[in-house]
GROMACS .gro file of C-alpha atoms in nm:
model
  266
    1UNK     CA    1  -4.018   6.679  -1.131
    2UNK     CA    2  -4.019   6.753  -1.470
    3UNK     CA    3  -4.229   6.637  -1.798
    4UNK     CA    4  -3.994   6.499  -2.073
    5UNK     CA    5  -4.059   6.756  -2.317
    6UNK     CA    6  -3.840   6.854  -2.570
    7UNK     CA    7  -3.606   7.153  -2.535
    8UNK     CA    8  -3.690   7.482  -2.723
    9UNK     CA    9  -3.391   7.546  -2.790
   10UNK     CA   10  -3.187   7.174  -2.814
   11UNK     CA   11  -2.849   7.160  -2.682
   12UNK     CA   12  -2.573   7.040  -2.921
   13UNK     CA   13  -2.203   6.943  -2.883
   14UNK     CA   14  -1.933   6.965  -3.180
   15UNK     CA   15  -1.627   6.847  -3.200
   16UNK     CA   16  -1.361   6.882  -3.458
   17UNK     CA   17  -1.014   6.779  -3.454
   18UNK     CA   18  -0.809   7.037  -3.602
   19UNK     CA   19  -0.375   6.954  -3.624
   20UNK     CA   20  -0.341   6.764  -3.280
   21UNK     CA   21  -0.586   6.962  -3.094
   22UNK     CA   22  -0.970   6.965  -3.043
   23UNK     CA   23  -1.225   7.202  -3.058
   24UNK     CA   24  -1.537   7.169  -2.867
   25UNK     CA   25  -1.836   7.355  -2.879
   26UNK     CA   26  -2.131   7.338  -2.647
   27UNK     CA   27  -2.418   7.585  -2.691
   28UNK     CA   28  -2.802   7.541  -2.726
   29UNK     CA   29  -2.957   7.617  -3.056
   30UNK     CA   30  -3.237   7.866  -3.098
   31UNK     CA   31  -3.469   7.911  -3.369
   32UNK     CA   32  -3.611   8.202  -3.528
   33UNK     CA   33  -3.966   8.131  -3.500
   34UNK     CA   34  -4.071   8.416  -3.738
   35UNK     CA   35  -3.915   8.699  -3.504
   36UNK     CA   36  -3.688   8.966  -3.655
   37UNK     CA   37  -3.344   8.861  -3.525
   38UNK     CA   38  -3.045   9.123  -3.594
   39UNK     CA   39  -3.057   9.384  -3.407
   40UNK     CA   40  -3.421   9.285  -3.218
   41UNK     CA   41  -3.401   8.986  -3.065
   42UNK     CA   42  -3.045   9.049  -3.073
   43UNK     CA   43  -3.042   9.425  -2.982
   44UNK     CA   44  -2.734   9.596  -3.125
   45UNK     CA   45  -2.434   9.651  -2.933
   46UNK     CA   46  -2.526   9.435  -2.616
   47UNK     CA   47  -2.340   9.093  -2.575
   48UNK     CA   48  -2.548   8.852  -2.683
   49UNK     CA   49  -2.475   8.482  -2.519
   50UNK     CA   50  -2.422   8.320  -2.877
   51UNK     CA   51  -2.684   8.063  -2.820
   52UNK     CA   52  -2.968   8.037  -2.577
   53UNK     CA   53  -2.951   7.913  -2.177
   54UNK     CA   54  -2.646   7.894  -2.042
   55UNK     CA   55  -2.328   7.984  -2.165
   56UNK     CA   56  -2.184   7.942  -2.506
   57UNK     CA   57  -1.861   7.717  -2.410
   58UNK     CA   58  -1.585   7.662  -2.645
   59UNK     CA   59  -1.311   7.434  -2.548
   60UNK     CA   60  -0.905   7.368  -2.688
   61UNK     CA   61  -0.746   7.110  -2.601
   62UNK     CA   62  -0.386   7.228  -2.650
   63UNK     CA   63  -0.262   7.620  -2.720
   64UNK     CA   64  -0.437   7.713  -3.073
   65UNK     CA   65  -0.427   8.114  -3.257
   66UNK     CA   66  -0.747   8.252  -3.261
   67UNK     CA   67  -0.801   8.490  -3.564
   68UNK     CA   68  -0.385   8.560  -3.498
   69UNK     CA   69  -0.422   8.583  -3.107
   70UNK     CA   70  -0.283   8.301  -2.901
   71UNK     CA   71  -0.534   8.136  -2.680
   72UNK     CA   72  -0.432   7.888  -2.418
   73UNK     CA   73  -0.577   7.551  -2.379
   74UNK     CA   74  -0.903   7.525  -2.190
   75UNK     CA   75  -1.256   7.666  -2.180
   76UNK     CA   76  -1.407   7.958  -2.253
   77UNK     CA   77  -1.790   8.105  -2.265
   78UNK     CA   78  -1.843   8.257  -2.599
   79UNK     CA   79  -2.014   8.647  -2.653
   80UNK     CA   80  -2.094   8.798  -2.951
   81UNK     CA   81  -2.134   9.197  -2.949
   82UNK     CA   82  -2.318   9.262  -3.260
   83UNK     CA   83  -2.300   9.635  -3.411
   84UNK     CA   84  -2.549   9.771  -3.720
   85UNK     CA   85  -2.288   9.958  -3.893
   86UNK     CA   86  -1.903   9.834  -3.809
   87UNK     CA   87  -1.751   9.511  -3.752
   88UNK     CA   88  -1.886   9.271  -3.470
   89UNK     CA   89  -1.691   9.104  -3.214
   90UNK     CA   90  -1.651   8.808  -3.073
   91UNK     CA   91  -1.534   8.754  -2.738
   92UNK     CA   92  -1.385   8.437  -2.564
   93UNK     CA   93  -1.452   8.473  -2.181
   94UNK     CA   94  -1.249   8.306  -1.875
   95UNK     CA   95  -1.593   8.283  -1.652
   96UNK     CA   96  -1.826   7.980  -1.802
   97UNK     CA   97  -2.052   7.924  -1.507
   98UNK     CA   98  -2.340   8.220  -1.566
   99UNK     CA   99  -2.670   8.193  -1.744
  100UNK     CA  100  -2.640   8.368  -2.086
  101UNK     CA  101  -2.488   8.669  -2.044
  102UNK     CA  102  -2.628   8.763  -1.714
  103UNK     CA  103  -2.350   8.879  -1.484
  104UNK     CA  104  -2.075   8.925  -1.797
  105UNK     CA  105  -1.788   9.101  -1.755
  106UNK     CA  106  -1.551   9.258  -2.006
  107UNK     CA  107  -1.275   9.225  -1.732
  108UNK     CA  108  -1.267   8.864  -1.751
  109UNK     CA  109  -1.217   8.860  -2.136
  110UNK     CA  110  -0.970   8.695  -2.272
  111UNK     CA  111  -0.965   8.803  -2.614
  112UNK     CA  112  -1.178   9.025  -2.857
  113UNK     CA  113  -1.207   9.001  -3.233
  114UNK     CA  114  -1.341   9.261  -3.456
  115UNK     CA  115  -1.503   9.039  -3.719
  116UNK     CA  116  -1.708   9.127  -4.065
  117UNK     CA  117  -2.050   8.997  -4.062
  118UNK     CA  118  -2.144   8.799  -4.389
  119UNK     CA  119  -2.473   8.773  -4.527
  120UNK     CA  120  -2.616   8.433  -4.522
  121UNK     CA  121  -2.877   8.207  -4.720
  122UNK     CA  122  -3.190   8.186  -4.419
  123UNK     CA  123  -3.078   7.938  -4.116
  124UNK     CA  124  -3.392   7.871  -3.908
  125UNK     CA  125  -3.195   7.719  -3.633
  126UNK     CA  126  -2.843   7.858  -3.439
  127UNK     CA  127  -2.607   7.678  -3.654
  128UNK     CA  128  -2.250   7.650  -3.581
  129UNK     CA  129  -2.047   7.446  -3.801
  130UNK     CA  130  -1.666   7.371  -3.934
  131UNK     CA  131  -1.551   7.443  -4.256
  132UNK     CA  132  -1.186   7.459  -4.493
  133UNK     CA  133  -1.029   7.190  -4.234
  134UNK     CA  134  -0.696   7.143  -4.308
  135UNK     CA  135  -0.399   6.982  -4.104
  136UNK     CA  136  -0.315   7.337  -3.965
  137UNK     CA  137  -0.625   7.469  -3.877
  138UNK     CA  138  -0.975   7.538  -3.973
  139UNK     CA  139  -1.267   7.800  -4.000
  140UNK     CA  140  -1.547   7.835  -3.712
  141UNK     CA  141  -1.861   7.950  -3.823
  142UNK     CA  142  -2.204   8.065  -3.676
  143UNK     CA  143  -2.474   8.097  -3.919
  144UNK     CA  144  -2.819   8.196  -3.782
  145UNK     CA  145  -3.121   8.363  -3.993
  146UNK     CA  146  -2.923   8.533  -4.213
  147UNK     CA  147  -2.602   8.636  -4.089
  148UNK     CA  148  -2.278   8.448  -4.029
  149UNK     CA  149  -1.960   8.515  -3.887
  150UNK     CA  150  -1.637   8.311  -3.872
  151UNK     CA  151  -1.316   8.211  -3.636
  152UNK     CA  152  -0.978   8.150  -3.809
  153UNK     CA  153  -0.812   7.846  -3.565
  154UNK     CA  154  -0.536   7.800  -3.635
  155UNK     CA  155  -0.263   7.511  -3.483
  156UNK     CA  156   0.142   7.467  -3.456
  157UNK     CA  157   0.060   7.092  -3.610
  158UNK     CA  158   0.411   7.074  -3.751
  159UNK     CA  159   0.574   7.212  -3.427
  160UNK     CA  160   0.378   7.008  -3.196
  161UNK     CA  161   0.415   6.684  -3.397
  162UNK     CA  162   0.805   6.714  -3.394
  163UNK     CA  163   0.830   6.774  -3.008
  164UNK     CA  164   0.600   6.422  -3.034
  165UNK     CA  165   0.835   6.278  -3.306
  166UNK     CA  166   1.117   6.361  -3.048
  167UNK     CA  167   0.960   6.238  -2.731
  168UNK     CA  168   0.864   5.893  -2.924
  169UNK     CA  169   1.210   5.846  -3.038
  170UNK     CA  170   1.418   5.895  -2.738
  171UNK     CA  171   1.181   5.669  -2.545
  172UNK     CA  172   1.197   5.362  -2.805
  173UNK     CA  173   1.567   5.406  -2.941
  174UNK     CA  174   1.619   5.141  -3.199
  175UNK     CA  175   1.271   5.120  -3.364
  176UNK     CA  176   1.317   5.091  -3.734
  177UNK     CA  177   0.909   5.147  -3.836
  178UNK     CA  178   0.917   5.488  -3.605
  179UNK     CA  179   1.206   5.593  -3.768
  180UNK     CA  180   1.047   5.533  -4.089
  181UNK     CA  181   0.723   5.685  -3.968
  182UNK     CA  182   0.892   6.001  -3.883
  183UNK     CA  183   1.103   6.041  -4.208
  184UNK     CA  184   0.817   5.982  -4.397
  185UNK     CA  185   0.585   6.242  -4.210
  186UNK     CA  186   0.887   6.472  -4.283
  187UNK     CA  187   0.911   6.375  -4.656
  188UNK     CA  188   0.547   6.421  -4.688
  189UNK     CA  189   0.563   6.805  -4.575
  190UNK     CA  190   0.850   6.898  -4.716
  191UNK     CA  191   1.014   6.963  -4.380
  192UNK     CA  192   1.397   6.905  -4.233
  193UNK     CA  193   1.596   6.727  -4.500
  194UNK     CA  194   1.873   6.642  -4.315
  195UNK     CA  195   1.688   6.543  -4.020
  196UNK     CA  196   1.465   6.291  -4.238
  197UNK     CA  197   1.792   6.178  -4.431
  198UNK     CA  198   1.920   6.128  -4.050
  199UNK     CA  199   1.612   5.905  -3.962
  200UNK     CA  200   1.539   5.724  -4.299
  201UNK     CA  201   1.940   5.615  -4.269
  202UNK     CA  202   1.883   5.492  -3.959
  203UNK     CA  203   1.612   5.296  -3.987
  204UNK     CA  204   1.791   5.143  -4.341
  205UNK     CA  205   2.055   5.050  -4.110
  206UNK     CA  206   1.880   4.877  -3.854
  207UNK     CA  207   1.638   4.722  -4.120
  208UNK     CA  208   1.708   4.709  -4.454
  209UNK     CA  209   1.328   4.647  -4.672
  210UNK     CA  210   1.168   4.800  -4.968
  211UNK     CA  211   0.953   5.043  -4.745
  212UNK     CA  212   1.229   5.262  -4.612
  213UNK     CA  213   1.439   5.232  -4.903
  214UNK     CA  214   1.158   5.407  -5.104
  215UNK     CA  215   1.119   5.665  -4.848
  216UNK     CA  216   1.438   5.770  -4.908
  217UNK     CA  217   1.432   5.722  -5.298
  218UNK     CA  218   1.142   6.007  -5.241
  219UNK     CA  219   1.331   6.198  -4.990
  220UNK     CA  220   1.625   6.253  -5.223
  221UNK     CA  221   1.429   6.290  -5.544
  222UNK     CA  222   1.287   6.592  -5.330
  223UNK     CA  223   1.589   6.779  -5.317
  224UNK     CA  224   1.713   6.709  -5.673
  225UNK     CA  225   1.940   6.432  -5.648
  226UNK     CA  226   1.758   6.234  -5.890
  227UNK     CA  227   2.011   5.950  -5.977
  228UNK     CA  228   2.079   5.884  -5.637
  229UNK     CA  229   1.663   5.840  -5.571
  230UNK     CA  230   1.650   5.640  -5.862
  231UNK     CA  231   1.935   5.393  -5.728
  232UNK     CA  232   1.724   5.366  -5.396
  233UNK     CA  233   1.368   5.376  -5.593
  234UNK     CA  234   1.517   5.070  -5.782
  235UNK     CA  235   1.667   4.895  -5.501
  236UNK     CA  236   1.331   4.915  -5.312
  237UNK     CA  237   1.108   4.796  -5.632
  238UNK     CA  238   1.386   4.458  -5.590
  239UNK     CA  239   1.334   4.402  -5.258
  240UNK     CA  240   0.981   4.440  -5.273
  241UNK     CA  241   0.716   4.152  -5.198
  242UNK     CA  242   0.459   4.119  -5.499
  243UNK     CA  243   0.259   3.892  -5.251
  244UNK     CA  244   0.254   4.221  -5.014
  245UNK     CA  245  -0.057   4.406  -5.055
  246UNK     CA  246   0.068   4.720  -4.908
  247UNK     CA  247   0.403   4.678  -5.211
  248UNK     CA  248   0.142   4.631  -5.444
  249UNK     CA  249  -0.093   4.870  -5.381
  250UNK     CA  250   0.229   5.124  -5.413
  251UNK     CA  251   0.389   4.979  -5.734
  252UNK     CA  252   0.146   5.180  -5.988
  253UNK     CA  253   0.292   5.533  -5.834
  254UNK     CA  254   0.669   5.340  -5.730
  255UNK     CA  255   0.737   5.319  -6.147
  256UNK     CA  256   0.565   5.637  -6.254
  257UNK     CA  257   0.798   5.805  -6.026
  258UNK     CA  258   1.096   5.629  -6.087
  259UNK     CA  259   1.030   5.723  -6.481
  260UNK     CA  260   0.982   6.056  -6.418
  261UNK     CA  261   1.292   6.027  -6.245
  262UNK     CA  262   1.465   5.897  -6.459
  263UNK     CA  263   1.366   6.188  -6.718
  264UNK     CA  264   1.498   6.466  -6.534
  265UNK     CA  265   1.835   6.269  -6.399
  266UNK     CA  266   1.950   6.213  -6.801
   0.00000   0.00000   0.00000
C-alpha cells in the first residue's frame, strides 16, 4: 500500500488531431528543481528517456512523415541523444515496455533525426506542446529549462480524405448533400476540377437548391469562367430562402462575390 502523494514528476497525456490522424503523447514531466540540466542531469551523448519513469510513448493513429521519414501507425517510446556541440537526435523506438532508458537498444529504432537545438525562455517543468497546426500537419515541441527541440508531422490529409470521399460515395450512391459535401471540400482546396464539376453536377441533378448551385457558381469562378459562375451565383441567390439562416448568414459574401464577378467577366 501506498500513501496518495503526489507524483514528482506528474504524468501527462496530449493529444492533438493533426489532418485525420492523432498524435498522442504520454510522458511524465520533470522539473528542474535548481539542478544544472544540459549536459548534467542530462549527460551528453547518452539517450536520455525524454521524460522521467517509464517510457516516453508517442502514438499515430494512421501513417504520418516524421521530419520527411514515413512512420507507420502505432506506438513508439521516445529517446533523445543530446550532443554539446552538433545536432541532437531524436529517436522513435519499436520497444515501449522498459523503464526510462534502461535496457534501450539502437537495433530496435525505428527512425533517427538529427535535429538543431533552440534556445529557450526558462521552462521549470518538461513541457511538450503543439504548435503551427494546420490541416496537413503540425510542429512537436519539447521545451525544458532552456532548450527546445521540435518534430515536423506531417499528414497525406488530402490523400486520405479522397480515399474517404470515395469509400462514402460508393456506399450511399444517390446522396445529393455528400455529393455537395465533397465538391465543396474540393472547391475549398483548390483540388480536382473536373472531379468536383462531376460531383457538384450530380448532386444539381438529383436536387436542384441554392446550396449546390452556389458551389458550383464558386467552382467555376475558380477556374475563370466567370459568366458562367455568375449565371449559377445568380440562379442560387433566386432560389435561396431569406427565412434560411444558413442562406442568410451566406448572402453578405454570395453578392460581394457575384460583383466581383461580374467585374472581371465584362
Amino acid at each position: 500500500m501506498q500513501l496518495p502523494l503526489p507524483q514528482a514528476s506528474p504524468h501527462v497525456v496530449l493529444q492533438q488531431a493533426l489532418g485525420l490522424a492523432t498524435v498522442t503523447v504520454d510522458y511524465h514531466a520533470p522539473g528542474v528543481k535548481g539542478r544544472p540540466v544540459w549536459g548534467q542531469l542530462v549527460p551528453w551523448d547518452e539517450v536520455w528517456r525524454a521524460g522521467a519513469n517509464e517510457n516516453t510513448i508517442l502514438t499515430f493513429s494512421d501513417t504520418l512523415t516524421v521530419n520527411g521519414q514515413v512512420v507507420p501507425a502505432g506506438q513508439y517510446s521516445f529517446y533523445v541523444l543530446p550532443h554539446a556541440a552538433r545536432d541532437w537526435e531524436l529517436i522513435l523506438n519499436r520497444v515501449t515496455t522498459h523503464w526510462g532508458s534502461e535496457g534501450y537498444d539502437p537495433k530496435d529504432d525505428l527512425v533517427r533525426l538529427p535535429i538543431a537545438s533552440e534556445p529557450a525562455p526558462f521552462h521549470e517543468t518538461l513541457l511538450y506542446w503543439f504548435s503551427d497546426v494546420v490541416p496537413a500537419g503540425g510542429k512537436l515541441n519539447l521545451t525544458w529549462e532552456k532548450r527546445t527541440v521540435s518534430l515536423l508531422i506531417e499528414s497525406d490529409v488530402h490523400g486520405r480524405a479522397l480515399a474517404g470521399i470515395t469509400q462514402t460515395l460508393t456506399q450511399n450512391p444517390g446522396n445529393w448533400q455528400l455529393l455537395a459535401q465533397a465538391a465543396e471540400y474540393l472547391v475549398q482546396n483548390n483540388m480536382q476540377a473536373e472531379l468536383a464539376l462531376r460531383y457538384i453536377n450530380e448532386s444539381i441533378r438529383l436536387h436542384d437548391v441554392y446550396s449546390n448551385n452556389w458551389i458550383k457558381a464558386r467552382l467555376l469562378a475558380s477556374q475563370k469562367d466567370y459568366t458562367t459562375a455568375i449565371e449559377f451565383g445568380r440562379k442560387a441567390l433566386k432560389m435561396g430562402d431569406k427565412n434560411d439562416v444558413a442562406f442568410k448568414n451566406q448572402l453578405p459574401d454570395m453578392r460581394v462575390r457575384l460583383t466581383e464577378w461580374q467585374g472581371k467577366a465584362y
